[in-house]
């Protein structure tokens, strides 16, 4: 009964159009005040102790690193390198966009940032080269979703914080699925281009490829700094995030010299805004999680699922359907922080690996990024391409279908996610 009241309160507040973070906090305060004897002072205490986690510091640092790299011309050099590798195939610029998104994803940790960095350069270039606008916007909007699967990933940090999972193991678990999804998106791009007779670029010489690689190597080296540092134990994921922010600033300011001193305050302010928004959502979501635990909601739901004999296959299918529906209406951070405390204990009781479960949830969040009406990537790509939201939705459907097929593979074939962290001794 209490669970129904809590979710009815939350749903009612969300329907009014209230921001997710305030809806979560207000649900907790209303329920505690009206239906329990819990002193309201404990809420203030929980607000502070809930966010007192070292891992949460990784989020602002990864956002800052991504912003320095977006403004620092790193994306432009990566795009040139990516296009030199695959540009000579049908739909060369589209294939280059997928590779560039995968490379930028490995240094930014954010999906919208990847779409902005790659799309603002490649969508106009594709239109100029004779590609349909819908094709360019569709391939970049959907490939940008790789930003939250290929590590480092802010969404994975959110999941790890919510479930006390290992961020390092999650990052490593995202590598192979990220590469497989990139390959599948490339195949879809090539197929569409080949069928549509879209143009291809002149084959780049190995000398040109080497030149473009040398130009982009400073940005690519960040992948080694973050992943190598975490795996070798030189630093924790949070320290890796701080290192990546310092390194990104150094490269953008002193190596490529695309970032000017006058741009630094604006970049810092944009990063602070984004970080404050996410941290405010996290704080209220931790409160909400505290309320659910206090009322034994996760335990009651898990007992009901185990009694109903749903089983692992049925449970994973139900979770996917729930997350795909929520992905239409909410952004990834909010979904993970609301659902993870409920779904995670059930997954553990059913014997599902926590890292595999985290990767599956992340892929669901990727799909949510390109589904209307709240898909962030759709809005970003729409802003760059000047296509309407309905046109953008049509533009991404071939890649959306590919991602749904990939979701089935990730869900029911755990070794795809957990082989690498196990091989590296991180699980």
Coordinates of C-alpha atoms in Angstrom, one line a residue:
X1 CA 0.0 0.0 0.0
X2 CA 2.8 2.4 1.0
X3 CA 4.6 1.6 -2.3
X4 CA 1.4 2.6 -4.3
X5 CA 1.2 5.9 -2.4
X6 CA 4.8 6.7 -3.0
X7 CA 4.7 6.0 -6.8
X8 CA 1.3 7.7 -7.1
X9 CA 2.8 10.9 -5.5
X10 CA 5.8 10.8 -7.7
X11 CA 3.8 10.2 -10.9
X12 CA 1.4 13.0 -10.1
X13 CA 4.2 15.5 -9.5
X14 CA 6.0 14.4 -12.8
X15 CA 2.8 14.8 -14.8
X16 CA 2.5 18.4 -13.6
X17 CA 5.8 19.0 -15.5
X18 CA 7.9 19.5 -12.3
X19 CA 11.6 18.7 -12.7
X20 CA 12.5 15.1 -11.8
X21 CA 14.9 16.2 -9.0
X22 CA 12.2 18.4 -7.2
X23 CA 9.5 15.7 -7.8
X24 CA 11.7 13.1 -6.0
X25 CA 12.5 15.4 -3.1
X26 CA 8.9 16.5 -2.6
X27 CA 7.6 12.9 -2.8
X28 CA 10.0 12.0 0.1
X29 CA 9.1 15.0 2.2
X30 CA 5.3 14.7 1.7
X31 CA 5.3 11.0 2.5
X32 CA 7.5 11.2 5.5
X33 CA 5.6 14.2 6.9
X34 CA 2.1 12.7 6.2
X35 CA 2.5 8.9 6.7
X36 CA 5.5 8.3 9.0
X37 CA 7.0 9.3 12.3
X38 CA 10.5 9.8 10.8
X39 CA 11.8 13.2 12.0
X40 CA 12.2 15.7 9.1
X41 CA 15.7 16.6 10.5
X42 CA 16.9 13.1 9.3
X43 CA 16.2 14.3 5.7
X44 CA 18.7 17.1 6.0
X45 CA 21.2 14.6 7.4
X46 CA 20.6 12.1 4.6
X47 CA 21.0 14.9 2.0
X48 CA 24.6 15.4 3.1
X49 CA 25.6 11.9 4.0
X50 CA 24.1 10.5 0.7
X51 CA 26.3 12.6 -1.5
X52 CA 29.4 12.1 0.6
X53 CA 30.8 9.5 -1.7
X54 CA 34.2 9.8 -3.3
X55 CA 33.0 8.2 -6.5
X56 CA 30.5 11.0 -7.2
X57 CA 33.5 13.4 -7.7
X58 CA 34.2 11.6 -11.0
X59 CA 31.0 13.2 -12.5
X60 CA 32.0 16.9 -12.5
X61 CA 35.6 16.0 -13.6
X62 CA 34.4 13.9 -16.6
X63 CA 32.0 16.7 -17.6
X64 CA 34.8 19.3 -17.4
X65 CA 37.2 17.1 -19.5
X66 CA 34.5 16.6 -22.1
X67 CA 33.8 20.3 -22.3
X68 CA 37.5 21.2 -22.7
X69 CA 37.8 18.6 -25.5
X70 CA 34.6 19.8 -27.3
X71 CA 35.9 23.4 -27.4
X72 CA 39.5 22.4 -28.0
X73 CA 39.4 21.2 -31.6
X74 CA 40.1 17.6 -30.5
X75 CA 36.9 16.4 -32.3
X76 CA 37.9 18.0 -35.6
X77 CA 41.2 16.2 -35.6
X78 CA 39.6 12.9 -34.7
X79 CA 37.0 13.3 -37.5
X80 CA 39.8 13.8 -40.0
X81 CA 41.6 10.6 -38.8
X82 CA 38.3 8.6 -38.7
X83 CA 37.3 9.6 -42.2
X84 CA 40.8 8.9 -43.6
X85 CA 40.3 5.2 -42.4
X86 CA 36.8 4.5 -43.7
X87 CA 35.9 7.3 -46.1
X88 CA 36.6 5.4 -49.3
X89 CA 33.6 3.0 -48.6
X90 CA 30.0 3.8 -49.7
X91 CA 28.7 6.4 -47.2
X92 CA 32.3 7.2 -46.2
X93 CA 31.4 10.4 -44.2
X94 CA 28.7 8.5 -42.4
X95 CA 31.1 5.7 -41.5
X96 CA 33.6 8.3 -40.4
X97 CA 30.9 9.8 -38.2
X98 CA 30.4 6.4 -36.4
X99 CA 34.2 5.9 -35.9
X100 CA 34.6 9.6 -34.8
X101 CA 31.7 9.2 -32.3
X102 CA 33.3 6.0 -30.9
X103 CA 36.7 7.7 -30.5
X104 CA 35.2 10.8 -28.9
X105 CA 33.0 8.6 -26.7
X106 CA 36.2 7.1 -25.3
X107 CA 37.3 10.5 -24.0
X108 CA 34.1 12.4 -23.2
X109 CA 31.7 10.2 -21.2
X110 CA 28.7 12.1 -22.4
X111 CA 26.3 11.3 -25.2
X112 CA 25.0 14.8 -26.1
X113 CA 28.6 16.2 -26.0
X114 CA 29.6 13.5 -28.5
X115 CA 26.7 14.5 -30.8
X116 CA 27.6 18.2 -30.5
X117 CA 31.4 17.6 -31.1
X118 CA 31.0 15.3 -34.2
X119 CA 27.6 16.6 -35.5
X120 CA 28.4 20.3 -35.7
X121 CA 31.3 19.4 -38.1
X122 CA 30.1 16.3 -40.0
X123 CA 26.4 17.0 -40.6
X124 CA 27.1 20.2 -42.6
X125 CA 30.0 18.4 -44.4
X126 CA 27.7 15.5 -45.4
X127 CA 25.0 17.8 -46.8
X128 CA 27.7 19.7 -48.8
X129 CA 29.0 16.3 -50.1
X130 CA 25.5 15.4 -51.4
X131 CA 24.2 13.2 -48.6
X132 CA 20.5 13.6 -47.6
X133 CA 20.2 15.7 -44.5
X134 CA 18.1 13.0 -42.7
X135 CA 20.9 10.4 -43.2
X136 CA 23.6 12.7 -41.7
X137 CA 21.4 13.7 -38.7
X138 CA 20.3 10.1 -38.2
X139 CA 23.8 8.5 -38.2
X140 CA 25.3 11.2 -35.9
X141 CA 22.3 11.3 -33.5
X142 CA 22.3 7.6 -33.0
X143 CA 26.1 7.0 -33.0
X144 CA 26.4 9.8 -30.4
X145 CA 24.7 7.4 -28.0
X146 CA 28.1 5.4 -27.9
X147 CA 29.1 8.3 -25.5
X148 CA 27.5 6.5 -22.5
X149 CA 28.5 2.9 -23.3
X150 CA 32.2 3.3 -24.3
X151 CA 34.1 4.2 -21.1
X152 CA 34.5 6.6 -19.4
X153 CA 30.7 6.9 -18.9
X154 CA 28.9 9.3 -16.6
X155 CA 25.8 7.0 -16.7
X156 CA 28.0 4.0 -15.5
X157 CA 29.3 6.1 -12.6
X158 CA 25.6 6.8 -11.7
X159 CA 24.8 3.1 -11.7
X160 CA 27.9 2.3 -9.7
X161 CA 27.1 4.9 -7.0
X162 CA 23.4 3.7 -6.8
X163 CA 24.4 0.0 -6.4
X164 CA 27.9 0.1 -4.8
X165 CA 29.3 -1.7 -7.9
X166 CA 32.9 -1.3 -9.1
X167 CA 33.3 1.6 -11.5
X168 CA 36.5 0.1 -12.9
X169 CA 34.9 -3.2 -13.7
X170 CA 31.9 -1.4 -15.3
X171 CA 34.2 0.7 -17.5
X172 CA 36.1 -2.3 -18.7
X173 CA 32.8 -4.2 -19.3
X174 CA 31.7 -1.4 -21.6
X175 CA 34.7 -1.7 -24.0
X176 CA 33.7 -4.8 -26.0
X177 CA 29.9 -4.1 -26.2
X178 CA 30.8 -0.5 -27.3
X179 CA 33.0 -1.8 -30.1
X180 CA 30.4 -4.4 -31.2
X181 CA 27.7 -1.7 -31.2
X182 CA 29.9 0.6 -33.2
X183 CA 30.5 -2.1 -35.8
X184 CA 26.8 -2.8 -36.0
X185 CA 26.0 0.9 -36.5
X186 CA 28.7 1.0 -39.2
X187 CA 27.1 -1.9 -41.0
X188 CA 23.7 -0.2 -40.9
X189 CA 25.3 3.0 -42.2
X190 CA 27.1 1.2 -45.0
X191 CA 24.0 -0.7 -46.0
X192 CA 21.8 2.4 -46.2
X193 CA 24.5 4.3 -48.2
X194 CA 25.1 1.4 -50.6
X195 CA 21.3 1.0 -51.2
X196 CA 20.9 4.8 -51.6
X197 CA 24.0 5.2 -53.9
X198 CA 25.5 7.8 -51.5
X199 CA 28.9 9.3 -52.3
X200 CA 32.2 8.0 -51.0
X201 CA 35.5 9.9 -50.4
X202 CA 38.8 9.4 -52.3
X203 CA 40.9 6.7 -50.6
X204 CA 43.4 8.4 -48.3
X205 CA 47.1 7.4 -48.6
X206 CA 48.8 5.7 -45.7
X207 CA 51.0 8.9 -45.4
X208 CA 47.8 11.0 -45.0
X209 CA 46.4 8.6 -42.4
X210 CA 49.6 8.7 -40.4
X211 CA 49.6 12.5 -40.5
X212 CA 46.0 12.7 -39.3
X213 CA 46.8 10.1 -36.6
X214 CA 49.8 12.2 -35.4
X215 CA 47.5 15.3 -35.3
X216 CA 44.9 13.5 -33.2
X217 CA 47.2 11.4 -31.0
X218 CA 47.1 13.8 -28.1
X219 CA 43.4 13.4 -27.8
X220 CA 43.5 9.6 -28.3
X221 CA 46.2 9.3 -25.6
X222 CA 43.6 10.3 -23.1
X223 CA 42.0 6.9 -23.6
X224 CA 45.2 5.2 -22.4
X225 CA 45.5 7.7 -19.5
X226 CA 42.1 6.9 -18.2
X227 CA 41.7 3.1 -19.0
X228 CA 45.4 2.3 -18.5
X229 CA 45.5 4.2 -15.2
X230 CA 42.4 2.4 -13.8
X231 CA 43.5 -1.1 -14.9
X232 CA 47.1 -0.8 -13.7
X233 CA 45.9 0.5 -10.4
X234 CA 47.8 3.8 -10.7
X235 CA 44.7 5.7 -9.8
X236 CA 41.0 5.1 -9.0
X237 CA 38.2 6.0 -11.5
X238 CA 37.6 9.3 -9.6
X239 CA 41.3 10.2 -9.8
X240 CA 41.3 9.1 -13.5
X241 CA 38.5 11.6 -14.0
X242 CA 40.5 14.4 -12.3
X243 CA 43.6 13.4 -14.4
X244 CA 41.5 13.5 -17.6
X245 CA 40.2 17.0 -16.8
X246 CA 43.8 18.3 -16.2
X247 CA 45.1 16.5 -19.3
X248 CA 42.2 17.8 -21.5
X249 CA 42.9 21.4 -20.4
X250 CA 46.6 21.0 -21.1
X251 CA 46.0 19.6 -24.6
X252 CA 43.3 22.1 -25.6
X253 CA 45.2 25.1 -24.2
X254 CA 48.9 24.4 -24.8
X255 CA 49.2 21.7 -27.4
X256 CA 46.4 22.4 -29.9
X257 CA 46.0 26.0 -28.7
X258 CA 42.3 26.0 -29.9
X259 CA 41.1 26.9 -26.4
X260 CA 41.8 30.6 -25.4
X261 CA 42.1 32.0 -21.9
X262 CA 38.9 34.0 -22.5
X263 CA 37.0 30.7 -23.2
X264 CA 38.0 29.1 -19.9
X265 CA 35.5 30.8 -17.6
X266 CA 32.6 30.0 -20.0
X267 CA 33.7 26.3 -20.1
X268 CA 34.1 26.1 -16.3
X269 CA 30.6 27.7 -15.9
X270 CA 29.0 25.3 -18.4
X271 CA 30.6 22.4 -16.6
X272 CA 29.5 23.7 -13.2
X273 CA 25.9 24.1 -14.4
X274 CA 25.8 20.6 -15.8
X275 CA 27.4 19.1 -12.7
X276 CA 25.1 21.0 -10.3
X277 CA 22.1 19.7 -12.2
X278 CA 23.3 16.1 -12.0
X279 CA 24.4 16.3 -8.4
X280 CA 21.0 17.8 -7.4
X281 CA 19.2 14.9 -9.1
X282 CA 21.6 12.4 -7.4
X283 CA 20.9 14.0 -3.9
X284 CA 17.2 13.8 -4.3
X285 CA 17.3 10.3 -5.8
X286 CA 19.4 9.1 -2.8
X287 CA 16.6 10.5 -0.6
X288 CA 14.1 8.6 -2.6
X289 CA 16.1 5.4 -2.4
X290 CA 16.3 5.9 1.4
X291 CA 12.5 6.2 1.6
X292 CA 12.0 3.1 -0.5
X293 CA 14.4 1.1 1.7
X294 CA 12.7 2.5 4.8
X295 CA 9.4 1.2 3.6
X296 CA 10.8 -2.1 2.4
X297 CA 9.6 -1.5 -1.1
X298 CA 12.5 -3.3 -3.0
X299 CA 12.2 -6.3 -0.7
X300 CA 8.4 -6.5 -1.2
X301 CA 8.8 -6.3 -5.0
X302 CA 11.6 -8.9 -5.1
X303 CA 9.5 -11.3 -3.0
X304 CA 6.5 -10.8 -5.3
X305 CA 8.7 -11.4 -8.5
X306 CA 10.3 -14.6 -7.0
X307 CA 6.9 -16.0 -5.9
X308 CA 5.4 -15.3 -9.4
X309 CA 8.1 -17.5 -10.9
X310 CA 9.2 -14.9 -13.5
X311 CA 12.7 -16.3 -13.7
X312 CA 15.9 -14.6 -15.1
X313 CA 14.7 -14.5 -18.8
X314 CA 11.3 -13.0 -17.9
X315 CA 12.8 -10.6 -15.3
X316 CA 15.4 -9.2 -17.8
X317 CA 12.7 -8.8 -20.5
X318 CA 10.4 -7.0 -18.0
X319 CA 13.3 -4.7 -17.0
X320 CA 14.1 -3.9 -20.6
X321 CA 10.5 -3.0 -21.4
X322 CA 10.2 -0.9 -18.3
X323 CA 13.5 1.0 -19.0
X324 CA 12.6 1.5 -22.7
X325 CA 9.3 3.0 -21.8
X326 CA 10.9 5.3 -19.1
X327 CA 13.6 6.3 -21.6
X328 CA 10.9 7.9 -23.7
X329 CA 9.9 10.3 -20.9
X330 CA 13.0 10.8 -18.6
X331 CA 16.7 11.3 -19.0
X332 CA 19.2 8.5 -18.1
X333 CA 20.5 9.8 -14.7
X334 CA 17.0 10.1 -13.3
X335 CA 15.9 6.6 -14.5
X336 CA 19.0 4.9 -13.1
X337 CA 18.8 6.6 -9.7
X338 CA 15.1 5.8 -9.4
X339 CA 15.1 2.2 -10.7
X340 CA 18.5 0.8 -9.7
X341 CA 17.8 0.7 -5.9
X342 CA 14.6 -1.3 -6.7
X343 CA 15.8 -3.6 -9.5
X344 CA 19.3 -4.3 -8.3
X345 CA 18.4 -6.4 -5.2
X346 CA 16.0 -8.5 -7.3
X347 CA 18.7 -9.1 -9.9
X348 CA 21.1 -10.2 -7.2
X349 CA 18.6 -12.6 -5.8
X350 CA 18.1 -14.1 -9.2
X351 CA 21.9 -14.5 -9.6
X352 CA 22.4 -11.9 -12.3
X353 CA 25.9 -10.5 -12.5
X354 CA 25.9 -6.8 -11.2
X355 CA 28.3 -5.7 -14.0
X356 CA 26.3 -7.4 -16.8
X357 CA 23.2 -5.9 -15.3
X358 CA 24.8 -2.4 -15.4
X359 CA 25.9 -2.7 -19.0
X360 CA 22.4 -3.8 -20.0
X361 CA 20.8 -0.8 -18.2
X362 CA 23.4 1.5 -19.9
X363 CA 22.4 0.1 -23.4
X364 CA 18.7 0.8 -22.5
X365 CA 19.7 4.4 -21.6
X366 CA 21.5 4.8 -25.0
X367 CA 18.2 3.8 -26.8
X368 CA 16.3 6.3 -24.6
X369 CA 18.7 9.0 -25.9
X370 CA 17.2 8.7 -29.4
X371 CA 13.5 8.1 -28.6
X372 CA 11.0 10.9 -28.5
X373 CA 9.7 13.0 -26.7
X374 CA 12.7 13.4 -24.3
X375 CA 15.6 11.9 -26.3
X376 CA 18.4 14.3 -25.6
X377 CA 20.4 13.3 -28.7
X378 CA 17.3 13.9 -30.9
X379 CA 17.2 17.5 -29.6
X380 CA 20.9 18.1 -30.1
X381 CA 21.0 16.7 -33.6
X382 CA 17.7 18.5 -34.4
X383 CA 19.4 21.8 -33.3
X384 CA 22.4 21.2 -35.6
X385 CA 20.5 19.9 -38.6
X386 CA 17.4 22.2 -38.2
X387 CA 15.1 19.1 -38.7
X388 CA 11.9 18.9 -36.6
X389 CA 11.6 16.4 -33.8
X390 CA 9.3 14.2 -35.8
X391 CA 11.7 14.2 -38.8
X392 CA 14.6 13.4 -36.5
X393 CA 12.6 10.4 -35.1
X394 CA 12.1 9.1 -38.7
X395 CA 15.8 9.8 -39.5
X396 CA 17.2 7.6 -36.6
X397 CA 14.9 4.6 -37.0
X398 CA 17.3 2.2 -38.9
X399 CA 20.0 2.7 -36.3
X400 CA 17.4 2.5 -33.5
X401 CA 16.4 -0.9 -34.8
X402 CA 20.0 -2.0 -34.8
X403 CA 20.4 -0.9 -31.2
X404 CA 17.3 -2.9 -30.2
X405 CA 18.8 -6.0 -31.8
X406 CA 22.1 -5.3 -29.9
X407 CA 20.1 -4.9 -26.6
X408 CA 18.8 -8.4 -27.0
X409 CA 22.3 -9.7 -27.6
X410 CA 23.7 -7.9 -24.5
X411 CA 20.8 -9.0 -22.3
X412 CA 20.9 -12.7 -23.0
X413 CA 24.7 -13.2 -23.7
X414 CA 26.5 -12.0 -20.5
X415 CA 30.0 -13.0 -21.6
X416 CA 30.0 -10.1 -24.1
X417 CA 30.0 -7.7 -21.1
X418 CA 31.9 -9.6 -18.4
X419 CA 34.6 -11.5 -20.3
X420 CA 37.1 -8.5 -20.4
X421 CA 36.8 -7.5 -16.7
X422 CA 37.1 -11.1 -15.7
X423 CA 40.1 -11.6 -18.0
X424 CA 41.8 -8.6 -16.4
X425 CA 41.1 -9.9 -12.9
X426 CA 38.7 -7.1 -12.0
X427 CA 35.8 -9.4 -11.0

